Every structure is written in C-alpha cells, then in structure tokens.
C-alpha cells in the first residue's frame, strides 16, 4: 500500500487496493491507510477513511476522531462517523442521536449509524422516525422503511431481543 503514494493520483488502482484491503480486513495496512486520511486527493482520503472502519482495527480511532473535529457534515466527516460506528466507538453516540432527531433524520445517515451503535433505547426512536417519513413516493418510503427495519434488526440481534 505504501507504493500507492507514487501512483498517478487519477489512477483507479489505489482505490481498488484500498477496497480489497478493507474487504480482507488487512490490519497490516492500517498505518498506511491512516496516512491516506490526510491525503490531498479527496477520493483516496475518503476511501481510506471508509477502509479503516471496514477493517475494524482500533488504531484507526484517533485519526478518525481528528477527521470528525475538522468540519461537520462534509463527506469526510460522514465517512469518519460511519467508520467509528463500525468500530463501535461509543463516544459518537450523542452525535448520532442528534442527527436522528433532525427533520432529515431518515435520510442524513442516522438510521444505519443507529443500526451499528444503537441500543434497545433507540428502538422507539427508530419507530418514531418511521412515522415521520414525509415523502409520498412509495419507492422512497420502501427504501427508508427497509433501512429502518435493518437498523431495528441489528439492534435486536446485538441486544439479544427476540
């Protein structure tokens, strides 16, 4: 992975390599991926942020938290938030709860985040979010309801609820 720095920045190879490493959960790649979280190339930076969450190595927590502190609601922020949720990093819970209470809570990424770090207390909130779906488009409603169903099921499994 360290050889990726020398590749053409427009090349797809670094992105593909990061995807493969993340899929294989290659913890040996974590130090190089952490370096990429500071890349000037936004595609590589985002891919590294997401790969760190997929790999699940706790060495990623500090650089991901630094990314959260940079700017709220940009692509890197959301990627870092999701990756930290994949790492079950509990201190992001207030941020996720805040997102879920906003009017755009069903489409701002809060639902899958709750699925990753939520607990039984969040089941009612998810059902309230379902009631607050404002779109009349049946296809969009199905997608949002499916996302909520997935989050509820993930919480129930994690919490041992039948």
mmCIF file of C-alpha atoms in Angstrom:
data_model
loop_
_atom_site.group_PDB
_atom_site.id
_atom_site.type_symbol
_atom_site.label_atom_id
_atom_site.label_comp_id
_atom_site.label_asym_id
_atom_site.label_seq_id
_atom_site.Cartn_x
_atom_site.Cartn_y
_atom_site.Cartn_z
ATOM 1 C CA UNK A 1 0.000 0.000 0.000
ATOM 2 C CA UNK A 2 2.871 2.391 0.664
ATOM 3 C CA UNK A 3 3.699 2.190 -3.066
ATOM 4 C CA UNK A 4 0.330 3.763 -3.842
ATOM 5 C CA UNK A 5 1.675 7.206 -2.982
ATOM 6 C CA UNK A 6 3.794 7.114 -6.126
ATOM 7 C CA UNK A 7 0.940 6.186 -8.479
ATOM 8 C CA UNK A 8 -0.840 8.614 -10.735
ATOM 9 C CA UNK A 9 -3.434 10.335 -8.495
ATOM 10 C CA UNK A 10 -6.149 9.797 -11.087
ATOM 11 C CA UNK A 11 -5.482 6.072 -11.310
ATOM 12 C CA UNK A 12 -8.167 3.710 -10.005
ATOM 13 C CA UNK A 13 -5.560 1.318 -8.576
ATOM 14 C CA UNK A 14 -5.181 2.973 -5.163
ATOM 15 C CA UNK A 15 -8.951 2.966 -4.654
ATOM 16 C CA UNK A 16 -9.245 -0.666 -5.722
ATOM 17 C CA UNK A 17 -6.325 -1.664 -3.498
ATOM 18 C CA UNK A 18 -7.976 0.022 -0.505
ATOM 19 C CA UNK A 19 -11.276 -1.714 -1.235
ATOM 20 C CA UNK A 20 -9.553 -5.102 -1.393
ATOM 21 C CA UNK A 21 -7.589 -4.469 1.801
ATOM 22 C CA UNK A 22 -10.764 -3.376 3.585
ATOM 23 C CA UNK A 23 -12.699 -6.394 2.350
ATOM 24 C CA UNK A 24 -9.914 -8.705 3.552
ATOM 25 C CA UNK A 25 -9.697 -6.780 6.838
ATOM 26 C CA UNK A 26 -5.934 -6.416 6.420
ATOM 27 C CA UNK A 27 -4.849 -4.847 9.692
ATOM 28 C CA UNK A 28 -1.262 -4.614 8.405
ATOM 29 C CA UNK A 29 -2.493 -1.885 6.041
ATOM 30 C CA UNK A 30 -3.821 0.326 8.843
ATOM 31 C CA UNK A 31 -0.701 2.528 9.254
ATOM 32 C CA UNK A 32 -0.649 3.339 5.525
ATOM 33 C CA UNK A 33 -4.402 3.894 5.441
ATOM 34 C CA UNK A 34 -4.056 6.292 8.361
ATOM 35 C CA UNK A 35 -1.548 8.295 6.273
ATOM 36 C CA UNK A 36 -4.101 8.427 3.457
ATOM 37 C CA UNK A 37 -6.656 10.029 5.797
ATOM 38 C CA UNK A 38 -4.593 13.205 5.296
ATOM 39 C CA UNK A 39 -4.263 12.841 1.520
ATOM 40 C CA UNK A 40 -4.754 15.891 -0.701
ATOM 41 C CA UNK A 41 -6.719 13.606 -3.034
ATOM 42 C CA UNK A 42 -10.326 13.589 -1.745
ATOM 43 C CA UNK A 43 -11.179 10.227 -3.327
ATOM 44 C CA UNK A 44 -8.214 8.496 -1.726
ATOM 45 C CA UNK A 45 -8.846 10.231 1.570
ATOM 46 C CA UNK A 46 -12.488 9.144 1.687
ATOM 47 C CA UNK A 47 -11.625 5.596 0.609
ATOM 48 C CA UNK A 48 -9.011 5.341 3.381
ATOM 49 C CA UNK A 49 -11.466 6.644 5.988
ATOM 50 C CA UNK A 50 -14.055 4.048 4.990
ATOM 51 C CA UNK A 51 -11.470 1.244 4.693
ATOM 52 C CA UNK A 52 -10.344 1.861 8.271
ATOM 53 C CA UNK A 53 -13.866 1.292 9.530
ATOM 54 C CA UNK A 54 -14.271 -1.847 7.464
ATOM 55 C CA UNK A 55 -11.003 -3.317 8.726
ATOM 56 C CA UNK A 56 -12.093 -2.728 12.313
ATOM 57 C CA UNK A 57 -8.696 -2.014 13.856
ATOM 58 C CA UNK A 58 -8.847 0.303 16.880
ATOM 59 C CA UNK A 59 -5.656 2.097 15.799
ATOM 60 C CA UNK A 60 -7.966 3.942 13.417
ATOM 61 C CA UNK A 61 -9.925 5.654 16.192
ATOM 62 C CA UNK A 62 -7.591 8.618 16.759
ATOM 63 C CA UNK A 63 -7.235 9.691 13.097
ATOM 64 C CA UNK A 64 -10.968 9.205 12.525
ATOM 65 C CA UNK A 65 -11.786 11.362 15.550
ATOM 66 C CA UNK A 66 -9.418 14.025 14.185
ATOM 67 C CA UNK A 67 -11.360 13.918 10.919
ATOM 68 C CA UNK A 68 -14.613 14.455 12.847
ATOM 69 C CA UNK A 69 -13.128 17.515 14.502
ATOM 70 C CA UNK A 70 -12.266 19.171 11.186
ATOM 71 C CA UNK A 71 -15.651 20.001 9.711
ATOM 72 C CA UNK A 72 -19.185 18.872 10.347
ATOM 73 C CA UNK A 73 -21.391 17.424 7.645
ATOM 74 C CA UNK A 74 -18.914 17.072 4.829
ATOM 75 C CA UNK A 75 -18.110 13.794 3.107
ATOM 76 C CA UNK A 76 -15.073 13.066 5.270
ATOM 77 C CA UNK A 77 -16.997 13.817 8.458
ATOM 78 C CA UNK A 78 -19.777 11.421 7.485
ATOM 79 C CA UNK A 79 -17.294 8.761 6.410
ATOM 80 C CA UNK A 80 -15.400 9.052 9.685
ATOM 81 C CA UNK A 81 -18.627 8.918 11.671
ATOM 82 C CA UNK A 82 -19.700 5.745 9.876
ATOM 83 C CA UNK A 83 -16.251 4.171 10.299
ATOM 84 C CA UNK A 84 -16.241 4.972 14.018
ATOM 85 C CA UNK A 85 -19.694 3.408 14.293
ATOM 86 C CA UNK A 86 -18.313 0.286 12.619
ATOM 87 C CA UNK A 87 -15.638 0.296 15.319
ATOM 88 C CA UNK A 88 -18.410 0.585 17.954
ATOM 89 C CA UNK A 89 -16.827 3.780 19.251
ATOM 90 C CA UNK A 90 -19.399 4.790 21.848
ATOM 91 C CA UNK A 91 -18.410 8.492 22.211
ATOM 92 C CA UNK A 92 -20.041 9.244 18.820
ATOM 93 C CA UNK A 93 -23.425 8.172 20.158
ATOM 94 C CA UNK A 94 -24.536 11.754 21.067
ATOM 95 C CA UNK A 95 -23.683 12.919 17.535
ATOM 96 C CA UNK A 96 -25.758 10.110 16.032
ATOM 97 C CA UNK A 97 -28.684 10.798 18.357
ATOM 98 C CA UNK A 98 -28.538 14.481 17.413
ATOM 99 C CA UNK A 99 -28.596 13.564 13.716
ATOM 100 C CA UNK A 100 -31.544 11.225 14.210
ATOM 101 C CA UNK A 101 -33.629 13.941 15.874
ATOM 102 C CA UNK A 102 -33.249 16.388 12.994
ATOM 103 C CA UNK A 103 -36.080 16.724 10.450
ATOM 104 C CA UNK A 104 -33.882 14.997 7.855
ATOM 105 C CA UNK A 105 -33.117 12.144 10.268
ATOM 106 C CA UNK A 106 -34.361 9.446 7.914
ATOM 107 C CA UNK A 107 -32.075 10.481 5.072
ATOM 108 C CA UNK A 108 -28.985 12.014 6.681
ATOM 109 C CA UNK A 109 -27.255 8.730 7.551
ATOM 110 C CA UNK A 110 -28.530 8.462 11.123
ATOM 111 C CA UNK A 111 -30.540 5.271 10.575
ATOM 112 C CA UNK A 112 -27.655 2.991 9.527
ATOM 113 C CA UNK A 113 -25.480 4.571 12.228
ATOM 114 C CA UNK A 114 -28.112 3.675 14.829
ATOM 115 C CA UNK A 115 -28.063 0.163 13.430
ATOM 116 C CA UNK A 116 -24.343 -0.012 14.138
ATOM 117 C CA UNK A 117 -24.192 1.571 17.604
ATOM 118 C CA UNK A 118 -27.778 1.871 18.809
ATOM 119 C CA UNK A 119 -29.248 0.031 21.747
ATOM 120 C CA UNK A 120 -32.707 -1.014 22.905
ATOM 121 C CA UNK A 121 -33.479 2.575 23.959
ATOM 122 C CA UNK A 122 -33.195 3.615 20.318
ATOM 123 C CA UNK A 123 -35.861 1.223 19.046
ATOM 124 C CA UNK A 124 -38.649 3.664 19.908
ATOM 125 C CA UNK A 125 -36.779 6.499 18.229
ATOM 126 C CA UNK A 126 -36.460 4.439 15.054
ATOM 127 C CA UNK A 127 -40.200 3.739 15.087
ATOM 128 C CA UNK A 128 -40.855 7.473 15.589
ATOM 129 C CA UNK A 129 -38.565 8.175 12.643
ATOM 130 C CA UNK A 130 -40.627 5.743 10.579
ATOM 131 C CA UNK A 131 -43.775 7.682 11.465
ATOM 132 C CA UNK A 132 -42.073 10.914 10.430
ATOM 133 C CA UNK A 133 -41.285 9.867 6.858
ATOM 134 C CA UNK A 134 -42.627 12.762 4.803
ATOM 135 C CA UNK A 135 -42.207 11.573 1.252
ATOM 136 C CA UNK A 136 -45.210 10.395 -0.683
ATOM 137 C CA UNK A 137 -43.083 8.470 -3.171
ATOM 138 C CA UNK A 138 -43.767 4.784 -2.410
ATOM 139 C CA UNK A 139 -40.359 3.635 -3.680
ATOM 140 C CA UNK A 140 -38.535 6.080 -1.409
ATOM 141 C CA UNK A 141 -40.776 5.092 1.521
ATOM 142 C CA UNK A 142 -39.874 1.411 0.942
ATOM 143 C CA UNK A 143 -36.170 2.216 0.904
ATOM 144 C CA UNK A 144 -36.352 4.261 4.108
ATOM 145 C CA UNK A 145 -38.535 1.659 5.831
ATOM 146 C CA UNK A 146 -36.106 -1.056 4.762
ATOM 147 C CA UNK A 147 -33.222 0.899 6.238
ATOM 148 C CA UNK A 148 -35.130 1.338 9.499
ATOM 149 C CA UNK A 149 -36.033 -2.384 9.517
ATOM 150 C CA UNK A 150 -32.337 -3.240 9.083
ATOM 151 C CA UNK A 151 -31.318 -0.943 11.956
ATOM 152 C CA UNK A 152 -34.019 -2.339 14.252
ATOM 153 C CA UNK A 153 -32.983 -5.913 13.440
ATOM 154 C CA UNK A 154 -29.288 -5.146 14.039
ATOM 155 C CA UNK A 155 -30.070 -3.631 17.442
ATOM 156 C CA UNK A 156 -32.326 -6.540 18.398
ATOM 157 C CA UNK A 157 -29.625 -9.055 17.493
ATOM 158 C CA UNK A 158 -26.918 -7.133 19.364
ATOM 159 C CA UNK A 159 -29.152 -6.652 22.416
ATOM 160 C CA UNK A 160 -30.493 -10.219 22.380
ATOM 161 C CA UNK A 161 -34.109 -9.120 21.840
ATOM 162 C CA UNK A 162 -36.482 -11.504 20.104
#
